[in-house]
mmCIF file of C-alpha atoms in Angstrom:
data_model
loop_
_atom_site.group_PDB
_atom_site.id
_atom_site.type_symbol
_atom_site.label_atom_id
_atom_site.label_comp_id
_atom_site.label_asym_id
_atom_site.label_seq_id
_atom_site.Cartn_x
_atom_site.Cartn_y
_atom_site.Cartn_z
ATOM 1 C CA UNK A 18 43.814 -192.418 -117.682
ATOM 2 C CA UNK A 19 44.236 -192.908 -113.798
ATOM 3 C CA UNK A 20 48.137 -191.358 -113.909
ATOM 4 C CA UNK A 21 48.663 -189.740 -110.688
ATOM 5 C CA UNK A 22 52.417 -187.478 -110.836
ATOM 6 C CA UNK A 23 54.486 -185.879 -108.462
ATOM 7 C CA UNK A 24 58.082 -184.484 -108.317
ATOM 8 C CA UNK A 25 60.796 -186.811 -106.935
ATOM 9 C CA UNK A 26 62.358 -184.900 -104.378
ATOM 10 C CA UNK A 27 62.111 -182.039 -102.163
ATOM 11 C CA UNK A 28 64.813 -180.364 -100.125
ATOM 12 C CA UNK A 29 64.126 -177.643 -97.573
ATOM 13 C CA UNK A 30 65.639 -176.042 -94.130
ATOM 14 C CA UNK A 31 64.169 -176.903 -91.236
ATOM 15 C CA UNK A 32 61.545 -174.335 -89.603
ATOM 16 C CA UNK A 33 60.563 -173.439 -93.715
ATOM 17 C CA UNK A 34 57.353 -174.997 -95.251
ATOM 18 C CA UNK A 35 57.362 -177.415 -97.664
ATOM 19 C CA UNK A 36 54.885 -177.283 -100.341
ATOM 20 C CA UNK A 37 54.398 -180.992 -102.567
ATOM 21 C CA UNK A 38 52.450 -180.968 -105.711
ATOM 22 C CA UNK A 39 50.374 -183.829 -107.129
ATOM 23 C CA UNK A 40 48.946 -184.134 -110.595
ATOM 24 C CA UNK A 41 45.996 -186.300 -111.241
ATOM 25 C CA UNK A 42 44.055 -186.802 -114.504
ATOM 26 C CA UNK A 43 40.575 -188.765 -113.714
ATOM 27 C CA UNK A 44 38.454 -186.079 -112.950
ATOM 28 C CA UNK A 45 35.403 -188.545 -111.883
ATOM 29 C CA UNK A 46 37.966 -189.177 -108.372
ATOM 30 C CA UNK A 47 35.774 -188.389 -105.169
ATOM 31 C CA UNK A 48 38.953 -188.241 -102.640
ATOM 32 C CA UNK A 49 42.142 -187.254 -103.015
ATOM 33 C CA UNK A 50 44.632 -188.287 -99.649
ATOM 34 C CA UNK A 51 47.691 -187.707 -98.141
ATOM 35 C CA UNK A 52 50.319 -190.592 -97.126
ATOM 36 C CA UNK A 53 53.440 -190.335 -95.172
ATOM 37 C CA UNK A 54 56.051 -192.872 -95.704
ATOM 38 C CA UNK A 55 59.097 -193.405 -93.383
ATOM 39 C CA UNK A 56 61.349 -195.554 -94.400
ATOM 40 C CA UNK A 57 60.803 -199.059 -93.233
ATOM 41 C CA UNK A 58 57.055 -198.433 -92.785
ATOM 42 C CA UNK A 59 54.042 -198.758 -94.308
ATOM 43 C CA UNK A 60 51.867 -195.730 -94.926
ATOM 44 C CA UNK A 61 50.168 -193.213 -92.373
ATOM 45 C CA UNK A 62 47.175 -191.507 -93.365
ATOM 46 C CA UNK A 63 47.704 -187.219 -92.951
ATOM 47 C CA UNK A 64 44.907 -185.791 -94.265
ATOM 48 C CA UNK A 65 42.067 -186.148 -97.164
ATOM 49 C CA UNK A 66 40.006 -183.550 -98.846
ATOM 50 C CA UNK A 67 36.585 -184.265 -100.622
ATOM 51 C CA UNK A 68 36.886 -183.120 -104.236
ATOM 52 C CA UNK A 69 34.210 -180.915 -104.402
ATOM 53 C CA UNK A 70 36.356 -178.743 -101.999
ATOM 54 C CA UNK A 71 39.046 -175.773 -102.542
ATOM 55 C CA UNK A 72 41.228 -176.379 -99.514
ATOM 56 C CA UNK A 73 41.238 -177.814 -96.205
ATOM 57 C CA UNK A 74 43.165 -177.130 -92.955
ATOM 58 C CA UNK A 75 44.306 -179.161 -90.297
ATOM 59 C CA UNK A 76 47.314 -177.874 -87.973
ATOM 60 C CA UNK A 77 49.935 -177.756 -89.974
ATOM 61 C CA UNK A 78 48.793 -178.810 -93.422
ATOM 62 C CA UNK A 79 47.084 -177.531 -95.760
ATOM 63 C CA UNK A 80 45.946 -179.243 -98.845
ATOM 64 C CA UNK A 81 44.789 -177.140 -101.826
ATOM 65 C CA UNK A 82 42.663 -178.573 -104.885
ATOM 66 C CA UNK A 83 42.304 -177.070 -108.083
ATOM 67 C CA UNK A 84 39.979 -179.341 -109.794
ATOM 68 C CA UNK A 85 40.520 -177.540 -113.286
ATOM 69 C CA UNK A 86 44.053 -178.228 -113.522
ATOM 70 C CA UNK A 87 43.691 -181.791 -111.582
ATOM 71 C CA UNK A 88 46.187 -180.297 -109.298
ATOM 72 C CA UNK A 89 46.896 -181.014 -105.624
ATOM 73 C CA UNK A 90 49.349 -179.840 -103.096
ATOM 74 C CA UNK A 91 49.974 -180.383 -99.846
ATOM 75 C CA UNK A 92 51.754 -177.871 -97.825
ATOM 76 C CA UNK A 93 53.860 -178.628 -94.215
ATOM 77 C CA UNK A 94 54.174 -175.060 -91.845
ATOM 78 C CA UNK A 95 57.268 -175.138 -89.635
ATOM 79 C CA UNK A 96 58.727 -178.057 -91.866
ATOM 80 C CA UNK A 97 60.330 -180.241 -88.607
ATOM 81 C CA UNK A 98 63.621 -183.028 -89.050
ATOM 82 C CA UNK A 99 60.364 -185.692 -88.327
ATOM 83 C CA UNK A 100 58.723 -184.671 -91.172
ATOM 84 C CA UNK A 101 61.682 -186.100 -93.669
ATOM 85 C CA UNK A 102 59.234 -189.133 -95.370
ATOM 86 C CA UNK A 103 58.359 -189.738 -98.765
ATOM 87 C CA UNK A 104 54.903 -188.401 -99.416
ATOM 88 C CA UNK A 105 52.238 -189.870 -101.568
ATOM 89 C CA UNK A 106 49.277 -188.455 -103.032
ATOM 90 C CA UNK A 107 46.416 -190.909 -103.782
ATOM 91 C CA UNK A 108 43.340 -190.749 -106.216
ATOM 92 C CA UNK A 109 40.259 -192.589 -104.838
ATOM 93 C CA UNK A 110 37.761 -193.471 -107.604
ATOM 94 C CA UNK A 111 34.703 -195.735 -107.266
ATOM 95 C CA UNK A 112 35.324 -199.421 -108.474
ATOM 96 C CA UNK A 113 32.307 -201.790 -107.979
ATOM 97 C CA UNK A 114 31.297 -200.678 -105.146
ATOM 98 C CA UNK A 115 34.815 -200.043 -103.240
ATOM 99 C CA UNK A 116 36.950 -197.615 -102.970
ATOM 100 C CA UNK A 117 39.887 -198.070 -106.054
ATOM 101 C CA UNK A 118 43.009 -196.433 -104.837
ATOM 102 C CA UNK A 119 46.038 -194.994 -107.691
ATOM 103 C CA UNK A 120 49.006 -194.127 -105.828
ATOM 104 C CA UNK A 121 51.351 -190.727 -106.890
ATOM 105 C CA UNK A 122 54.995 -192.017 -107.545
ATOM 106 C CA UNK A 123 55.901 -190.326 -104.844
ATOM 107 C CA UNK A 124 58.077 -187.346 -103.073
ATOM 108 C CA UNK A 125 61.049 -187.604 -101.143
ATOM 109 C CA UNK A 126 61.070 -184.729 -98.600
ATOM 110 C CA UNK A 127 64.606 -183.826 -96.827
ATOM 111 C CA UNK A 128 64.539 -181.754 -94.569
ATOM 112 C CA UNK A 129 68.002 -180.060 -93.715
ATOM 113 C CA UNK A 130 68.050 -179.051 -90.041
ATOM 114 C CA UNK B 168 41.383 -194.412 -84.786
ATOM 115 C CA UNK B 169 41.183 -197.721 -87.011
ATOM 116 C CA UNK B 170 44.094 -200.074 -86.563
ATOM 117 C CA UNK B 171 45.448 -202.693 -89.250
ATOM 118 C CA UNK B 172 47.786 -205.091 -88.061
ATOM 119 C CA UNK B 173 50.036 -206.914 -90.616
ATOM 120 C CA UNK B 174 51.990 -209.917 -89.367
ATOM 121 C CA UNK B 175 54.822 -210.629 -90.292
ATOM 122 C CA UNK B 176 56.776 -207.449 -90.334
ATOM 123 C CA UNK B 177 59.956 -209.368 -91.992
ATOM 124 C CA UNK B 178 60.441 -212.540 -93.721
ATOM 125 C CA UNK B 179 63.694 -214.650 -94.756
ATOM 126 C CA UNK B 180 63.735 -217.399 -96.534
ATOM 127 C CA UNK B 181 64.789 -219.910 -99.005
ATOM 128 C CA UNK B 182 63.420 -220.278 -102.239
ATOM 129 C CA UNK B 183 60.663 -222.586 -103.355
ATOM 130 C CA UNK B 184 59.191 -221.697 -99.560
ATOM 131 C CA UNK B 185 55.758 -220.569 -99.338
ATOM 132 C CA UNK B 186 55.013 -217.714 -97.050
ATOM 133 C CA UNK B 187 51.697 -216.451 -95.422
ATOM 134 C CA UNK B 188 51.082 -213.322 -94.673
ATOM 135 C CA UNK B 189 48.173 -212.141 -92.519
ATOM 136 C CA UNK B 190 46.361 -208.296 -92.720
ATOM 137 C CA UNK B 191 43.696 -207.769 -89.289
ATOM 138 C CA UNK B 192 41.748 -205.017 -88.890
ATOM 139 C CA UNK B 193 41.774 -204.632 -85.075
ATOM 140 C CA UNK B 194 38.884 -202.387 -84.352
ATOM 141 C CA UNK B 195 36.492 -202.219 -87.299
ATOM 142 C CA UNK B 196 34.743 -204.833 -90.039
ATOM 143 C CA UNK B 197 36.543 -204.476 -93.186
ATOM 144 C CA UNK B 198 34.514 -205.625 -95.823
ATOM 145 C CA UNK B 199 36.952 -204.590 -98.097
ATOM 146 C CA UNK B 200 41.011 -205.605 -98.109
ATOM 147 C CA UNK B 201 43.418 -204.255 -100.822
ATOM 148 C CA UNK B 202 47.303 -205.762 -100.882
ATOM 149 C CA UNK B 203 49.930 -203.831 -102.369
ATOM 150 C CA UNK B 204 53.503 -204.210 -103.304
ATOM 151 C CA UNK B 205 56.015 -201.958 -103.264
ATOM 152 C CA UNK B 206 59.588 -202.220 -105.017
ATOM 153 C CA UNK B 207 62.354 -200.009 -103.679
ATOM 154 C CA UNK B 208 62.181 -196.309 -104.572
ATOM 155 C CA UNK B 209 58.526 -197.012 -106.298
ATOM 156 C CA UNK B 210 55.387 -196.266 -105.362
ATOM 157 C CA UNK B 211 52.604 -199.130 -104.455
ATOM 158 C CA UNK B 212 50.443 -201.484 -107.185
ATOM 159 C CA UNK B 213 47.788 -202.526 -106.311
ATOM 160 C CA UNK B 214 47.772 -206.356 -106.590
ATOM 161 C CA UNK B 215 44.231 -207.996 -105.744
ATOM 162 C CA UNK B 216 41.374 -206.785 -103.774
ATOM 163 C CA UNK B 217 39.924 -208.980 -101.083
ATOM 164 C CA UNK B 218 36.130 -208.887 -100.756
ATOM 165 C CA UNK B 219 34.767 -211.042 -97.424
ATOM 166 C CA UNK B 220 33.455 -214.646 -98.569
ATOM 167 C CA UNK B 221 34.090 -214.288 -101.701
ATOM 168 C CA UNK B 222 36.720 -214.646 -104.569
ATOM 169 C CA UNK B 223 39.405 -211.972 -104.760
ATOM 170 C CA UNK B 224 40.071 -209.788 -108.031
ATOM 171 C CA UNK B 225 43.254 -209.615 -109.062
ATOM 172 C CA UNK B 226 45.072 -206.905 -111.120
ATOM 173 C CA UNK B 227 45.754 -207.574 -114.547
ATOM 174 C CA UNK B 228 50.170 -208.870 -114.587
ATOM 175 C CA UNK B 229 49.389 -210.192 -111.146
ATOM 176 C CA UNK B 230 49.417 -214.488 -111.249
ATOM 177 C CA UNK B 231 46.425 -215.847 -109.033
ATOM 178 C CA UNK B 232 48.072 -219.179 -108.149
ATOM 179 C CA UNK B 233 51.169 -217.201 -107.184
ATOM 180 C CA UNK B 234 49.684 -215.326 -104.998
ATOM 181 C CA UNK B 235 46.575 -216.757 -103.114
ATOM 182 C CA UNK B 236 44.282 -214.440 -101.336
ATOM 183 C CA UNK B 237 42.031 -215.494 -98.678
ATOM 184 C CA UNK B 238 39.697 -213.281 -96.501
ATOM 185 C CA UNK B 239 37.751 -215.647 -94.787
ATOM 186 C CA UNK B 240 36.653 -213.022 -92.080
ATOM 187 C CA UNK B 241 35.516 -209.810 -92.003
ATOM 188 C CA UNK B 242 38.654 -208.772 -89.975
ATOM 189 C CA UNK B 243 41.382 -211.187 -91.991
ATOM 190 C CA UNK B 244 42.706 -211.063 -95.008
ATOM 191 C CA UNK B 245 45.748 -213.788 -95.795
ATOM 192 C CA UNK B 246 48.330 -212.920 -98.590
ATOM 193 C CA UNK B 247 50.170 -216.458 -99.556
ATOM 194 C CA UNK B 248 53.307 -216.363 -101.653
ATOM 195 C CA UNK B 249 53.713 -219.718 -103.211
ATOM 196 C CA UNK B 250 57.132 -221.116 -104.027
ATOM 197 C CA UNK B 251 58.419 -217.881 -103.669
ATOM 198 C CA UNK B 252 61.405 -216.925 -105.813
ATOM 199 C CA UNK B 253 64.070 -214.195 -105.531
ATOM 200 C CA UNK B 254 62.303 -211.976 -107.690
ATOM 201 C CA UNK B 255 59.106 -212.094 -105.376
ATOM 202 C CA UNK B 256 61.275 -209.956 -102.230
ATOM 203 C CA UNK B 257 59.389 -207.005 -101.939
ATOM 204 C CA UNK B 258 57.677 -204.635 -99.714
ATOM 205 C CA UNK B 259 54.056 -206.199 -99.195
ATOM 206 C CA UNK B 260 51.483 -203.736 -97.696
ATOM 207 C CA UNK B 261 47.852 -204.276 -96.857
ATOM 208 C CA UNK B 262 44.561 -201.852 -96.274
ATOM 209 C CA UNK B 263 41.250 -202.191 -95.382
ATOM 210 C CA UNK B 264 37.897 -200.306 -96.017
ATOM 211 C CA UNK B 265 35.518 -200.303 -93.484
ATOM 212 C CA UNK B 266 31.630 -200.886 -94.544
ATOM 213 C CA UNK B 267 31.373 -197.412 -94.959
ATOM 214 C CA UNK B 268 32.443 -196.228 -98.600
ATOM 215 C CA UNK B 269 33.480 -192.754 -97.984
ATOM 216 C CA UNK B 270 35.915 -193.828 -94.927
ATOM 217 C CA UNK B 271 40.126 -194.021 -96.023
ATOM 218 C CA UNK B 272 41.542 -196.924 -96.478
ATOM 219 C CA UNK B 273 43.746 -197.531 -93.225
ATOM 220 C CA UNK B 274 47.473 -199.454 -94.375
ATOM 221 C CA UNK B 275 49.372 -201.933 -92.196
ATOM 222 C CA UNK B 276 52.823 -201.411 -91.389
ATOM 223 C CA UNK B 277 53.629 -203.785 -94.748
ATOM 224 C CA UNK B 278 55.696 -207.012 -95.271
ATOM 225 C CA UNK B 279 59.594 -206.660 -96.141
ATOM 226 C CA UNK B 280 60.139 -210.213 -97.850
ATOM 227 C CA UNK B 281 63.051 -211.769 -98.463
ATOM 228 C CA UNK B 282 63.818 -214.857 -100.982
ATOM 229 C CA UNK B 283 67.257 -215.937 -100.832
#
């Protein structure tokens, strides 16, 4: 199945992190991304990570991968007012020679200043 | 870093209208074009894919003749609702793949239709 989860909402306090979780359950995906949603507006890239890798790092993020459990979390350091989105996790599995994209149902982040 | 364009941003209109909507990529070839739509609170389905010069594949549910695809270009993909009905407002958003596979897709800053 190509079922990509996360949880609905997240509330936190301003200057905490913010940790988002992300279940997938193909195992044969090669990427799994990041996507920021404000409302209004369509959908910013914030990081990727290869799935043959653990974790990666980039400022504030960090995205682990347990390939095991098919579990994927992204987590925000010094959660900021900005950062209140909803956040979608993506599966990328190869389709016929593209790229076939299964979006998470996505997580509301609020973050309470 | 790659830029899609999607044009319009917002759309009114009556119903039976048919309305175009365009997806550019501004700085890259995108072999590739995917449009989604996006009902409130939901996440995004995946409606077609858009391969240059050539017919695009449409998602099993989604009607062909209700929603034409063209992607005449390697930097234009064209989303047509036809006779669009009240139950066709949604969020329309776009994305492109550049020629190289293991690149993200890059999104547009989507379509808010309205069908009165």
């Amino acid at each position: 199945g190509e079922d990509v989860e996360q949880s609905l909402f997240l509330s936190v306090r301003e200057g905490d992190s913010s940790v988002i979780n992300c279940t997938y359950t193909d195992s044969s995906s090669t990427y799994l991304y990041w996507y920021k949603q404000e409302p209004g507006a369509g959908l910013q890239l914030l990081t990727y990570i290869f799935s043959n890798m653990d974790m990666k790092q980039d400022q504030r993020l960090t995205v682990l991968l347990n390939k095991k459990d098919k579990h994927l979390s992204l987590r925000i350091a010094d959660t900021q007012t900005g950062d209140s989105a909803i956040y979608f996790c993506a599966e990328i599995l190869p389709s016929g020679g593209y790229q076939k994209v299964t979006f998470g149902t996505g997580t509301k982040l609020q973050v309470i200043p | 870093g790659a830029v899609v364009s999607q044009h319009p941003s917002r759309v009114i209109c009556k119903s039976g209208t048919s309305v175009k909507i365009e997806c550019r990529s501004l700085d890259f070839q995108a072999t590739t074009m995917f449009w989604y739509r996006q009902f409130p609170k939901q996440s995004l389905m995946l409606m077609a894919t858009s391969n240059e010069g050539s017919k695009a594949t449409y998602e099993q549910g989604v009607e062909k003749d209700k929603f034409l695809i063209n992607h005449a270009s390697l930097t234009l993909s064209t989303l047509t609702v036809t006779s669009a009905h009240p139950e066709d407002s949604s969020f329309y958003i776009c994305s492109a793949e550049g020629q190289h596979s293991n690149q993200p897709q890059h999104f547009g800053d989507g379509t808010r239709l309205s069908i009165l």
